[in-house]
Coordinates of C-alpha atoms in Angstrom, one line a residue:
Chain Z
M1 CA 10.6 -12.2 28.3
L2 CA 13.1 -10.6 25.6
K3 CA 16.6 -12.0 25.5
I4 CA 19.2 -9.9 23.0
E5 CA 21.7 -12.1 22.9
K6 CA 25.2 -11.0 21.2
I7 CA 23.7 -9.2 18.1
S8 CA 25.2 -7.5 15.3
A9 CA 23.5 -4.8 12.5
A10 CA 24.7 -2.6 10.2
Y11 CA 23.2 -0.9 7.2
G12 CA 25.7 -1.8 4.0
K13 CA 29.4 -1.4 5.1
K14 CA 28.4 0.4 8.6
Q15 CA 28.4 -1.6 11.6
V16 CA 25.4 0.1 13.9
I17 CA 25.2 -2.5 17.1
F18 CA 28.2 -4.7 18.3
D19 CA 27.1 -7.9 19.9
L20 CA 24.8 -6.3 22.2
S21 CA 23.4 -8.8 24.8
A22 CA 20.2 -7.2 26.8
E23 CA 17.5 -8.6 28.7
L24 CA 14.2 -6.5 29.2
G25 CA 12.2 -7.8 31.9
K26 CA 8.0 -9.3 31.7
G27 CA 5.8 -6.9 33.2
R28 CA 8.5 -4.1 32.6
F29 CA 8.8 -0.4 31.3
T30 CA 12.6 -0.2 29.3
A31 CA 13.9 2.6 28.4
I32 CA 16.1 2.5 26.0
L33 CA 18.0 5.7 25.8
G34 CA 21.7 7.1 23.7
R35 CA 23.2 9.9 21.7
N36 CA 22.2 10.5 18.6
G37 CA 22.5 7.6 15.9
S38 CA 23.8 5.3 18.8
G39 CA 22.3 2.5 17.1
K40 CA 18.7 3.2 19.5
S41 CA 16.5 2.9 16.6
S42 CA 18.2 0.3 15.1
L43 CA 17.7 -2.5 17.6
L44 CA 14.0 -1.9 18.2
S45 CA 14.3 -2.5 14.1
C46 CA 16.0 -5.7 14.8
I47 CA 13.7 -7.2 17.4
G48 CA 10.7 -5.3 15.3
G49 CA 11.4 -7.6 12.6
I50 CA 12.7 -4.7 9.8
K51 CA 16.1 -4.9 10.2
D52 CA 18.6 -8.0 10.0
Y53 CA 21.1 -8.7 12.2
S54 CA 23.3 -11.8 13.4
G55 CA 23.1 -13.4 17.3
K56 CA 19.9 -14.2 18.6
I57 CA 16.5 -12.4 19.5
L58 CA 14.5 -15.1 21.8
L59 CA 10.9 -13.9 22.9
G60 CA 10.1 -15.9 25.3
K61 CA 12.1 -19.0 24.5
R62 CA 12.2 -19.2 20.2
E63 CA 13.7 -16.9 18.0
I64 CA 12.4 -13.9 16.6
S65 CA 13.1 -14.2 13.1
A66 CA 11.8 -17.7 13.2
I67 CA 8.2 -17.3 14.6
P68 CA 5.5 -17.1 12.1
S69 CA 4.7 -12.7 11.0
R70 CA 1.0 -13.2 12.2
E71 CA 2.0 -15.0 15.4
R72 CA 4.4 -13.1 15.8
A73 CA 2.3 -9.6 15.6
K74 CA 0.1 -11.3 18.6
M75 CA 3.2 -11.6 20.6
L76 CA 5.2 -8.1 20.1
S77 CA 4.0 -4.6 18.5
Y78 CA 6.1 -1.8 17.1
L79 CA 5.3 1.3 16.7
P80 CA 8.4 3.6 14.5
Q81 CA 9.4 6.9 15.1
N82 CA 7.8 8.6 12.0
L83 CA 3.9 7.5 12.1
P84 CA 2.3 8.0 7.5
I85 CA -0.5 10.4 7.8
T86 CA -3.0 8.4 5.6
Q87 CA -6.4 8.8 4.7
F88 CA -8.1 6.3 7.1
T89 CA -10.2 7.6 9.4
V90 CA -9.6 6.9 13.5
L91 CA -11.5 3.9 13.4
E92 CA -10.4 2.3 10.3
T93 CA -6.7 2.8 12.1
V94 CA -6.8 1.1 15.1
T95 CA -9.1 -1.8 13.4
F96 CA -6.3 -2.5 11.7
G97 CA -4.3 -3.3 15.7
R98 CA -7.0 -6.3 15.4
E99 CA -5.1 -7.4 11.7
P100 CA -3.6 -10.3 13.6
Y101 CA -6.8 -11.9 14.9
V102 CA -8.6 -11.5 12.0
S103 CA -9.1 -13.9 9.6
F104 CA -12.8 -12.5 7.9
K105 CA -14.4 -10.8 9.4
L106 CA -14.3 -8.4 12.8
T107 CA -16.0 -9.7 16.0
E108 CA -18.3 -8.6 18.3
A109 CA -15.1 -8.9 20.7
D110 CA -12.9 -7.5 18.4
R111 CA -15.2 -4.6 18.1
E112 CA -15.3 -4.2 22.0
I113 CA -11.3 -4.1 22.1
I114 CA -11.6 -1.6 19.4
E115 CA -13.8 0.7 21.4
R116 CA -12.1 0.7 24.7
S117 CA -8.4 1.2 23.2
I118 CA -10.1 4.5 21.6
E119 CA -11.8 5.3 24.9
K120 CA -8.8 4.1 26.6
C121 CA -6.7 7.6 24.4
G122 CA -9.7 10.0 24.7
I123 CA -9.7 10.3 20.9
S124 CA -13.6 8.3 20.8
H125 CA -14.5 12.1 18.9
L126 CA -12.6 11.7 16.4
K127 CA -13.7 8.4 15.4
N128 CA -14.4 9.2 12.0
K129 CA -11.9 11.7 11.3
K130 CA -9.2 11.4 8.6
L131 CA -5.7 11.1 10.0
T132 CA -5.4 14.1 8.2
E133 CA -7.9 16.0 9.4
I134 CA -6.2 15.5 13.1
S135 CA -3.4 17.9 15.3
G136 CA -0.1 15.5 14.8
G137 CA -0.6 14.0 19.0
E138 CA -4.2 13.2 18.5
R139 CA -2.5 11.1 15.4
Q140 CA -0.1 9.8 18.1
M141 CA -3.4 8.9 20.2
A142 CA -5.0 7.2 17.5
Y143 CA -1.6 5.2 16.7
L144 CA -1.8 4.3 21.0
A145 CA -5.0 3.5 20.0
M146 CA -4.4 0.9 17.5
T147 CA -1.1 -0.7 19.6
L148 CA -3.3 -1.4 21.7
A149 CA -5.9 -3.2 19.8
Q150 CA -3.0 -5.0 18.3
D151 CA -3.4 -6.4 22.1
A152 CA 0.0 -7.9 22.4
D153 CA 1.9 -8.6 25.1
V154 CA 5.4 -6.3 24.2
I155 CA 5.1 -3.3 23.1
M156 CA 7.6 -1.4 21.0
L157 CA 8.2 2.4 20.2
D158 CA 10.5 4.3 19.2
E159 CA 10.4 8.0 20.1
P160 CA 6.6 7.7 20.2
T161 CA 6.8 11.1 22.1
T162 CA 9.4 13.1 20.4
Y163 CA 6.3 15.6 18.2
M164 CA 3.7 15.7 21.0
D165 CA 3.1 18.9 23.4
A166 CA 3.5 18.5 27.0
P167 CA 0.3 17.5 27.4
H168 CA -0.5 14.6 24.9
A169 CA 2.8 12.9 25.9
R170 CA 2.1 13.3 29.4
K171 CA -1.8 11.3 28.3
F172 CA 0.6 9.4 25.7
L173 CA 3.0 8.1 28.7
D174 CA 0.0 7.9 31.0
I175 CA -1.4 5.0 28.9
L176 CA 2.0 3.0 28.4
K177 CA 2.1 3.3 32.4
K178 CA -1.4 1.7 32.6
S179 CA -0.6 -1.3 30.4
V180 CA 2.2 -2.0 32.3
D181 CA 0.2 -2.4 35.4
E182 CA -2.2 -4.6 33.9
G183 CA 0.5 -7.0 32.6
K184 CA 2.1 -5.3 29.3
S185 CA 6.1 -5.1 28.8
V186 CA 6.8 -1.6 27.3
V187 CA 9.9 -0.9 25.4
A188 CA 10.6 2.5 23.8
V189 CA 12.9 4.7 23.0
M190 CA 13.6 7.7 25.0
H191 CA 14.4 11.3 23.9
D192 CA 13.7 12.7 27.3
L193 CA 15.7 11.8 29.0
T194 CA 13.4 13.4 32.7
Q195 CA 10.4 12.0 31.3
A196 CA 12.1 8.3 31.0
V197 CA 13.5 8.9 34.3
K198 CA 9.8 9.5 35.4
Y199 CA 8.2 6.8 33.6
A200 CA 10.2 3.9 33.3
D201 CA 11.5 0.9 35.5
D202 CA 14.6 -0.1 33.1
I203 CA 16.6 1.5 31.1
I204 CA 19.2 0.8 28.7
L205 CA 22.3 2.5 27.6
I206 CA 23.5 2.3 24.0
D207 CA 26.9 4.0 23.6
G208 CA 28.3 3.9 19.5
G209 CA 26.3 0.9 19.1
R210 CA 27.4 -0.8 22.4
L211 CA 25.2 -1.7 25.2
V212 CA 26.5 0.7 28.2
F213 CA 23.9 0.0 31.3
E214 CA 21.7 -1.9 31.0
G215 CA 20.0 -2.1 35.1
T216 CA 17.1 -0.8 37.1
K217 CA 15.8 3.1 37.1
E218 CA 17.5 3.8 40.4
K219 CA 20.5 2.0 39.4
C220 CA 21.2 3.9 37.1
L221 CA 20.5 6.8 39.0
E222 CA 23.0 5.8 42.1
E223 CA 25.5 5.5 39.0
K224 CA 25.2 8.7 37.3
A225 CA 25.3 6.4 33.9
I226 CA 23.0 8.5 32.4
E227 CA 24.9 11.9 33.5
T228 CA 27.7 9.8 31.6
V229 CA 26.7 8.8 28.7
M230 CA 24.8 12.0 28.2
E231 CA 26.7 14.7 29.5
V232 CA 24.4 16.2 31.4
E233 CA 24.2 17.4 34.8
S234 CA 21.0 15.7 36.7
H235 CA 19.2 17.8 39.8
T236 CA 16.7 16.3 41.5
L237 CA 13.6 18.6 42.9
E238 CA 11.9 18.7 46.1
D239 CA 8.5 16.6 44.2
G240 CA 11.1 14.3 44.1
T241 CA 11.5 14.2 40.3
V242 CA 14.4 13.8 38.3
V243 CA 15.9 17.1 35.7
F244 CA 18.1 16.1 33.1
I245 CA 19.8 19.4 31.8
Chain H
M1 CA -21.3 7.3 5.3
K2 CA -22.5 3.5 4.5
T3 CA -25.5 4.1 2.5
K4 CA -23.7 6.7 0.3
R5 CA -21.4 4.8 -0.5
I6 CA -23.4 1.9 -2.1
L7 CA -24.9 5.0 -3.6
I8 CA -22.0 5.5 -5.5
F9 CA -21.0 1.4 -6.8
C10 CA -24.8 2.2 -7.7
S11 CA -24.0 5.2 -9.7
L12 CA -21.2 3.4 -10.8
G13 CA -22.6 0.4 -12.1
A14 CA -25.5 2.4 -14.0
V15 CA -22.9 4.3 -15.5
L16 CA -21.3 1.3 -16.3
F17 CA -25.0 -0.4 -17.8
S18 CA -25.3 2.7 -19.6
L19 CA -21.6 3.3 -21.3
F20 CA -21.8 -1.2 -22.0
L21 CA -25.4 -0.2 -23.6
L22 CA -24.3 3.4 -25.6
S23 CA -21.4 1.3 -26.4
M24 CA -24.0 -1.7 -28.4
R25 CA -25.8 1.3 -30.1
L26 CA -23.8 4.1 -30.8
G27 CA -20.8 4.3 -33.8
S28 CA -20.7 5.3 -37.5
V29 CA -23.8 3.7 -38.5
F30 CA -27.2 4.4 -36.4
F31 CA -30.0 2.7 -35.2
D32 CA -33.3 4.0 -33.8
T33 CA -34.0 2.2 -30.3
K34 CA -36.8 -0.4 -31.4
S35 CA -34.1 -1.6 -34.3
F36 CA -31.0 -1.2 -31.9
F37 CA -33.2 -3.4 -29.0
S38 CA -35.1 -5.7 -31.9
A39 CA -31.3 -6.6 -33.1
L40 CA -29.7 -7.2 -29.4
L41 CA -32.3 -9.7 -28.1
G42 CA -32.0 -11.2 -31.3
L43 CA -36.6 -10.7 -31.7
D44 CA -35.8 -9.9 -35.4
G45 CA -32.7 -13.3 -36.0
Y46 CA -30.0 -12.8 -38.6
S47 CA -30.5 -9.0 -39.9
T48 CA -27.4 -6.2 -40.7
E49 CA -28.0 -4.4 -37.4
S50 CA -27.7 -7.6 -35.2
V51 CA -24.2 -8.7 -37.1
I52 CA -22.8 -5.5 -36.7
I53 CA -24.1 -5.2 -32.9
Y54 CA -23.0 -9.0 -32.3
T55 CA -19.9 -9.2 -34.3
L56 CA -17.9 -5.7 -34.1
R57 CA -19.4 -4.1 -31.1
L58 CA -20.2 -6.7 -28.7
P59 CA -16.2 -7.5 -29.0
R60 CA -14.9 -3.9 -28.8
T61 CA -17.3 -3.0 -26.2
V62 CA -16.5 -6.5 -23.3
A63 CA -12.6 -5.8 -24.9
G64 CA -12.9 -2.2 -23.2
L65 CA -14.5 -2.8 -20.4
L66 CA -11.7 -5.9 -19.5
A67 CA -8.9 -3.2 -20.4
G68 CA -10.3 -0.5 -18.3
A69 CA -10.8 -2.6 -15.5
G70 CA -8.0 -4.9 -15.5
L71 CA -5.8 -1.1 -16.1
G72 CA -8.1 0.3 -12.6
V73 CA -7.2 -2.9 -10.3
S74 CA -3.7 -2.7 -11.9
G75 CA -3.4 0.9 -10.9
V76 CA -3.9 0.6 -7.1
L77 CA -1.9 -2.5 -6.9
L78 CA 1.3 -1.0 -8.4
Q79 CA 0.1 2.9 -6.3
S80 CA -0.6 0.9 -2.9
V81 CA 3.5 -1.6 -3.2
T82 CA 5.2 1.5 -4.0
D83 CA 3.2 4.3 -1.7
N84 CA 3.3 6.6 -5.0
K85 CA 0.6 8.2 -6.5
M86 CA 2.5 8.9 -9.6
A87 CA 2.8 5.2 -9.9
S88 CA 1.0 2.5 -12.9
P89 CA 1.3 -0.4 -14.9
G90 CA 4.1 1.2 -16.9
L91 CA 6.3 1.8 -13.4
I92 CA 7.2 -2.7 -13.4
G93 CA 7.6 -2.4 -17.7
V94 CA 4.1 -3.3 -19.0
N95 CA 4.4 -0.5 -21.5
S96 CA 8.3 -1.3 -22.2
G97 CA 8.2 -5.2 -21.7
A98 CA 4.7 -5.6 -24.6
G99 CA 5.6 -3.1 -26.3
F100 CA 8.9 -4.7 -26.3
A101 CA 8.1 -7.7 -27.3
V102 CA 5.4 -6.9 -29.9
I103 CA 7.9 -4.4 -31.6
L104 CA 10.4 -7.8 -31.7
A105 CA 7.9 -10.6 -32.9
L106 CA 6.4 -7.9 -36.0
S107 CA 10.5 -8.1 -36.8
L108 CA 10.7 -11.5 -36.4
P109 CA 10.0 -13.4 -40.4
F110 CA 6.4 -15.4 -40.2
F111 CA 5.5 -14.7 -36.6
P112 CA 2.2 -15.2 -36.7
I113 CA -0.3 -12.0 -36.8
K114 CA -2.6 -14.2 -33.9
L115 CA 0.4 -14.9 -31.2
I116 CA 1.2 -11.1 -31.1
P117 CA -1.2 -10.2 -28.3
L118 CA 0.4 -13.5 -26.2
A119 CA 4.2 -12.0 -27.5
A120 CA 2.5 -8.6 -25.9
F121 CA 1.3 -10.3 -22.8
L122 CA 4.3 -12.2 -22.3
G123 CA 6.5 -9.3 -23.0
A124 CA 5.0 -7.5 -19.8
F125 CA 5.1 -10.2 -17.6
L126 CA 8.8 -11.4 -18.4
A127 CA 9.6 -7.6 -17.4
T128 CA 8.0 -7.3 -14.3
L129 CA 9.7 -10.8 -13.8
A130 CA 13.3 -9.0 -14.3
I131 CA 12.1 -5.7 -12.2
I132 CA 10.6 -7.6 -9.3
A133 CA 14.3 -10.0 -9.7
I134 CA 16.1 -6.5 -10.3
A135 CA 14.2 -4.4 -7.1
G136 CA 14.7 -7.6 -5.0
R137 CA 19.0 -7.9 -4.8
M138 CA 18.6 -4.2 -3.4
G139 CA 15.9 -5.1 -0.3
M140 CA 12.6 -5.5 -2.2
T141 CA 11.3 -1.9 -0.6
K142 CA 9.1 1.3 -2.3
N143 CA 11.9 3.1 -3.6
T144 CA 14.0 0.1 -4.8
V145 CA 10.8 -1.2 -7.2
V146 CA 10.6 2.5 -8.5
L147 CA 14.2 2.8 -9.5
S148 CA 14.0 -1.0 -10.9
G149 CA 11.5 0.1 -12.8
I150 CA 12.6 2.9 -14.1
A151 CA 15.7 1.8 -15.5
F152 CA 14.9 -1.9 -16.8
S153 CA 11.7 -0.4 -19.2
A154 CA 14.6 1.9 -19.8
I155 CA 16.6 -0.5 -21.2
L156 CA 13.0 -1.4 -22.9
S157 CA 12.7 1.3 -24.8
A158 CA 16.1 1.8 -26.2
G159 CA 15.7 -1.6 -27.7
I160 CA 12.0 -1.0 -29.2
S161 CA 13.4 2.1 -31.1
L162 CA 16.2 0.5 -32.0
L163 CA 14.4 -2.4 -33.5
S164 CA 11.4 0.2 -35.5
L165 CA 15.1 1.8 -36.9
L166 CA 15.8 -1.3 -38.7
D167 CA 12.4 -1.8 -40.4
A168 CA 10.5 1.1 -41.6
D169 CA 7.5 -1.7 -41.7
V170 CA 7.5 -3.0 -38.3
L171 CA 7.5 0.9 -36.9
V172 CA 4.5 1.5 -39.0
S173 CA 2.6 -2.0 -37.2
Y174 CA 4.3 -1.4 -33.6
N175 CA 2.5 2.3 -34.3
A176 CA -0.9 0.6 -34.4
F177 CA -0.7 -1.3 -31.2
S178 CA 1.3 2.0 -29.0
V179 CA -1.4 4.1 -29.8
G180 CA -4.0 1.7 -28.1
S181 CA -7.4 1.0 -29.8
L182 CA -10.4 -1.4 -29.5
A183 CA -10.8 -2.2 -32.6
G184 CA -10.5 -5.0 -34.4
A185 CA -11.4 -6.6 -30.9
E186 CA -12.5 -10.3 -31.6
L187 CA -14.6 -12.3 -28.8
D188 CA -12.6 -15.4 -29.5
G189 CA -9.9 -13.3 -28.5
L190 CA -10.6 -12.5 -24.8
L191 CA -11.7 -15.6 -23.2
L192 CA -7.9 -15.6 -22.1
P193 CA -7.6 -11.9 -20.7
A194 CA -11.0 -12.8 -19.1
I195 CA -10.0 -15.0 -16.9
L196 CA -6.5 -13.2 -16.0
I197 CA -8.2 -10.3 -15.1
I198 CA -11.1 -11.4 -13.7
S199 CA -9.0 -14.0 -11.2
A200 CA -6.2 -10.3 -10.6
I201 CA -9.5 -8.9 -9.1
A202 CA -10.8 -11.6 -7.0
A203 CA -7.1 -11.9 -5.8
A204 CA -6.3 -8.3 -5.9
I205 CA -10.2 -8.1 -3.6
A206 CA -8.7 -10.9 -0.9
A207 CA -5.8 -9.3 -0.2
A208 CA -7.0 -5.5 0.0
R209 CA -6.9 -5.5 4.0
R210 CA -3.3 -6.7 3.7
I211 CA -2.5 -4.2 1.0
N212 CA -4.6 -1.3 3.2
L213 CA -1.8 -2.3 5.5
L214 CA 0.7 -0.9 3.5
A215 CA 0.0 1.7 3.0
L216 CA 1.1 2.5 6.7
G217 CA 4.7 1.9 5.6
A218 CA 6.3 -1.4 6.0
P219 CA 7.4 -1.5 9.9
I220 CA 3.7 -1.3 10.8
A221 CA 2.7 -3.5 8.4
T222 CA 5.3 -5.9 9.6
S223 CA 4.4 -5.4 13.1
L224 CA 0.4 -6.4 12.5
G225 CA 2.1 -9.4 10.5
V226 CA 2.6 -8.2 7.2
N227 CA 5.1 -10.0 5.3
V228 CA 5.9 -6.9 3.6
K229 CA 8.0 -8.4 1.0
A230 CA 6.1 -11.1 -0.2
L231 CA 3.2 -8.6 -0.3
R232 CA 4.6 -6.6 -2.5
V233 CA 6.1 -9.9 -4.9
A234 CA 2.5 -10.7 -4.9
C235 CA 0.5 -7.2 -6.0
M236 CA 3.4 -6.9 -8.6
L237 CA 2.4 -10.3 -10.3
V238 CA -1.2 -10.0 -9.9
A239 CA -1.3 -6.3 -11.5
S240 CA 1.2 -7.4 -13.5
A241 CA -0.9 -10.1 -15.6
S242 CA -3.9 -7.8 -14.8
A243 CA -2.6 -4.7 -17.0
G244 CA -0.3 -7.4 -19.6
A245 CA -4.2 -9.6 -20.2
A246 CA -5.6 -5.7 -21.0
V247 CA -2.8 -4.4 -22.7
S248 CA -2.9 -7.4 -24.5
V249 CA -6.6 -6.7 -26.1
V250 CA -5.8 -3.1 -27.1
G251 CA -2.4 -2.4 -26.9
L252 CA -0.5 0.3 -25.2
L253 CA -3.1 2.3 -23.8
G254 CA -1.6 4.7 -21.5
F255 CA -3.6 6.8 -18.3
V256 CA -6.0 4.7 -17.0
G257 CA -4.5 2.8 -14.6
L258 CA -3.2 6.2 -13.0
M259 CA -6.5 7.8 -13.1
S260 CA -8.5 5.1 -12.8
P261 CA -7.4 4.8 -8.7
H262 CA -7.2 8.7 -8.0
I263 CA -11.0 8.9 -9.4
A264 CA -12.2 6.2 -6.7
R265 CA -10.4 7.3 -4.2
A266 CA -12.0 10.6 -4.3
L267 CA -15.5 8.4 -4.4
V268 CA -15.0 5.3 -2.7
G269 CA -12.1 6.6 -0.1
A270 CA -8.5 4.1 0.5
D271 CA -9.7 1.3 1.6
A272 CA -8.4 -0.7 -0.8
R273 CA -11.5 -3.2 -0.3
R274 CA -13.6 -0.9 -2.0
L275 CA -11.0 1.0 -3.7
I276 CA -10.2 -2.0 -5.7
P277 CA -13.3 -2.8 -7.4
A278 CA -14.6 0.8 -7.9
A279 CA -11.1 1.3 -9.7
A280 CA -12.0 -1.9 -11.9
I281 CA -15.8 0.4 -12.3
V282 CA -14.5 3.4 -12.7
G283 CA -11.8 2.4 -15.6
A284 CA -13.7 0.5 -17.3
D285 CA -15.8 3.7 -17.4
L286 CA -13.1 5.2 -19.0
V287 CA -12.2 3.4 -21.9
L288 CA -15.8 2.7 -23.3
A289 CA -16.6 6.6 -22.3
A290 CA -13.3 7.6 -25.1
D291 CA -14.0 4.6 -27.3
L292 CA -17.5 6.0 -27.3
C293 CA -16.1 9.0 -28.0
G294 CA -13.7 8.6 -30.5
R295 CA -16.7 7.0 -32.2
V296 CA -19.1 9.2 -32.5
I297 CA -17.2 12.1 -32.9
F298 CA -15.7 11.1 -35.7
A299 CA -18.5 8.6 -37.8
P300 CA -17.9 7.4 -40.2
G301 CA -14.0 7.0 -39.2
E302 CA -13.2 6.8 -35.8
M303 CA -10.6 8.0 -33.3
P304 CA -8.3 5.5 -31.3
V305 CA -9.1 4.9 -27.7
G306 CA -6.1 5.8 -26.8
V307 CA -5.7 8.8 -28.4
L308 CA -8.7 10.6 -26.8
M309 CA -7.7 8.9 -23.8
A310 CA -4.4 11.3 -23.7
L311 CA -6.8 14.2 -25.2
L312 CA -9.6 13.8 -22.2
G313 CA -7.5 12.0 -19.4
A314 CA -4.6 14.7 -19.0
P315 CA -5.9 17.6 -19.0
F316 CA -8.7 15.7 -16.4
F317 CA -6.1 14.3 -14.1
L318 CA -4.4 17.7 -14.1
G319 CA -7.6 19.1 -12.6
I320 CA -7.6 16.5 -10.1
L321 CA -4.0 17.3 -9.5
L322 CA -4.3 20.3 -9.5
K323 CA -7.4 19.7 -6.4
G324 CA -4.7 17.9 -4.4
G325 CA -6.2 15.2 -5.2
H326 CA -2.2 13.5 -5.1
R327 CA -1.7 13.9 -1.4
D328 CA -4.5 11.3 -0.4
A329 CA -3.0 8.4 1.2

């Protein structure tokens, strides 16, 4: 689905990604993990069309930067870590998700998708509230609903649950998992290793801008790749949950 | 909600219509209601009243309306591009570019006075092009736009100071332009600015949905299919054409481009589809109201609209800031 071939990227003279290659599976939840400054967000920015890079990123068989922006928006969505607190209402924000599809006016089908996305995220009661009037967790949910309304095949998120409390984060990730079950591909940079291992199907581990591990969650746990790179210990609880300390 | 917005737009339109009529009626020469409407509707044929109304007051009223609308729309576009609620046309070199071109034109012997508005427009537009070129080399982010604008405007301002020091007569003529005034407006000279400003408003409204996405930041806007750099450049060009046309009509009129978007945002919200037309009407309302005050309060003389705008506008704007208007998205 998404094939990264030897990409490199830099901020000015400081190179942050070095010849990184990876493949992200269709209909999979892929967690990108790594220490702070390892290049996780930069990698997502390259795929999202925000950051220039050398090398190739193929979406299907097409180089991603060559796909016209509106067409690409129907194939791939990207939610950055810092989400703006605007004066727009929740409904207006979610409606923005249909932008790649709307020529002049929203159709009935667009409206249905918007309503469904809002319902999925459980924020129907906040529809007419401005983003300035709701909590941080609710705001994240509003942006998730916008992403769902965008209905792209690949959903990319950069540390989406960083500012959320545990119940909001669980709900957020459950919704993403459900999208994967419905055939979407989710790629998320995650800082909570326990959450990542719980929800992800595949793991990509980056260290110092280089790929360290790529494969299924099971293989990652077996090889203790996370423990090595992140210098943490893992413990398996009675219910099978793996936690990292 | 929708009814409330319709009501707000109707009220803004009604205020504009009233100000238009008042601007035609009031001034250093007073008309009673009957003679005003007779002259306005041409019932008396050729009369002193009709000459005053159609050759003096109509051009300055139309000029005020156009300039206010142009500056208001320009302000909305620039505040969206830079995601900075303190942005105004001056940021993209409109004031310094127009000012430099005008003082340069005034310094040149035999430069036709009739072409001063054209020089003002070209100066504003060329300054914006230069700022776009500089910001473009640095990635055309909202910050590079702001910084390029500040730096390039400073260079032009230094040029203005230099030229004004060289010739005191030029400085006197330049001051009249830099204050901002509707006096002396002629209908003939308003056609081109009118075309530019109306086209700019139409273009801004057509792009309003995409402009909304800029408020979400470049990453999300890009994800939603917007070519952010191209949209920023397009908005700056339209804003410059609109404000440059306005400046060519009234001179360097401050505060309108800054205040109108704030007032409009408080009235109709942040959605650019409503904000752009609302800011155009609010801008026109402000300029006509300030010009009217300048003519009525100081009759039989008058106070230039630019001075009134600053006198009334600055405290009003501070009031908005103190009420938290600067926190709008």
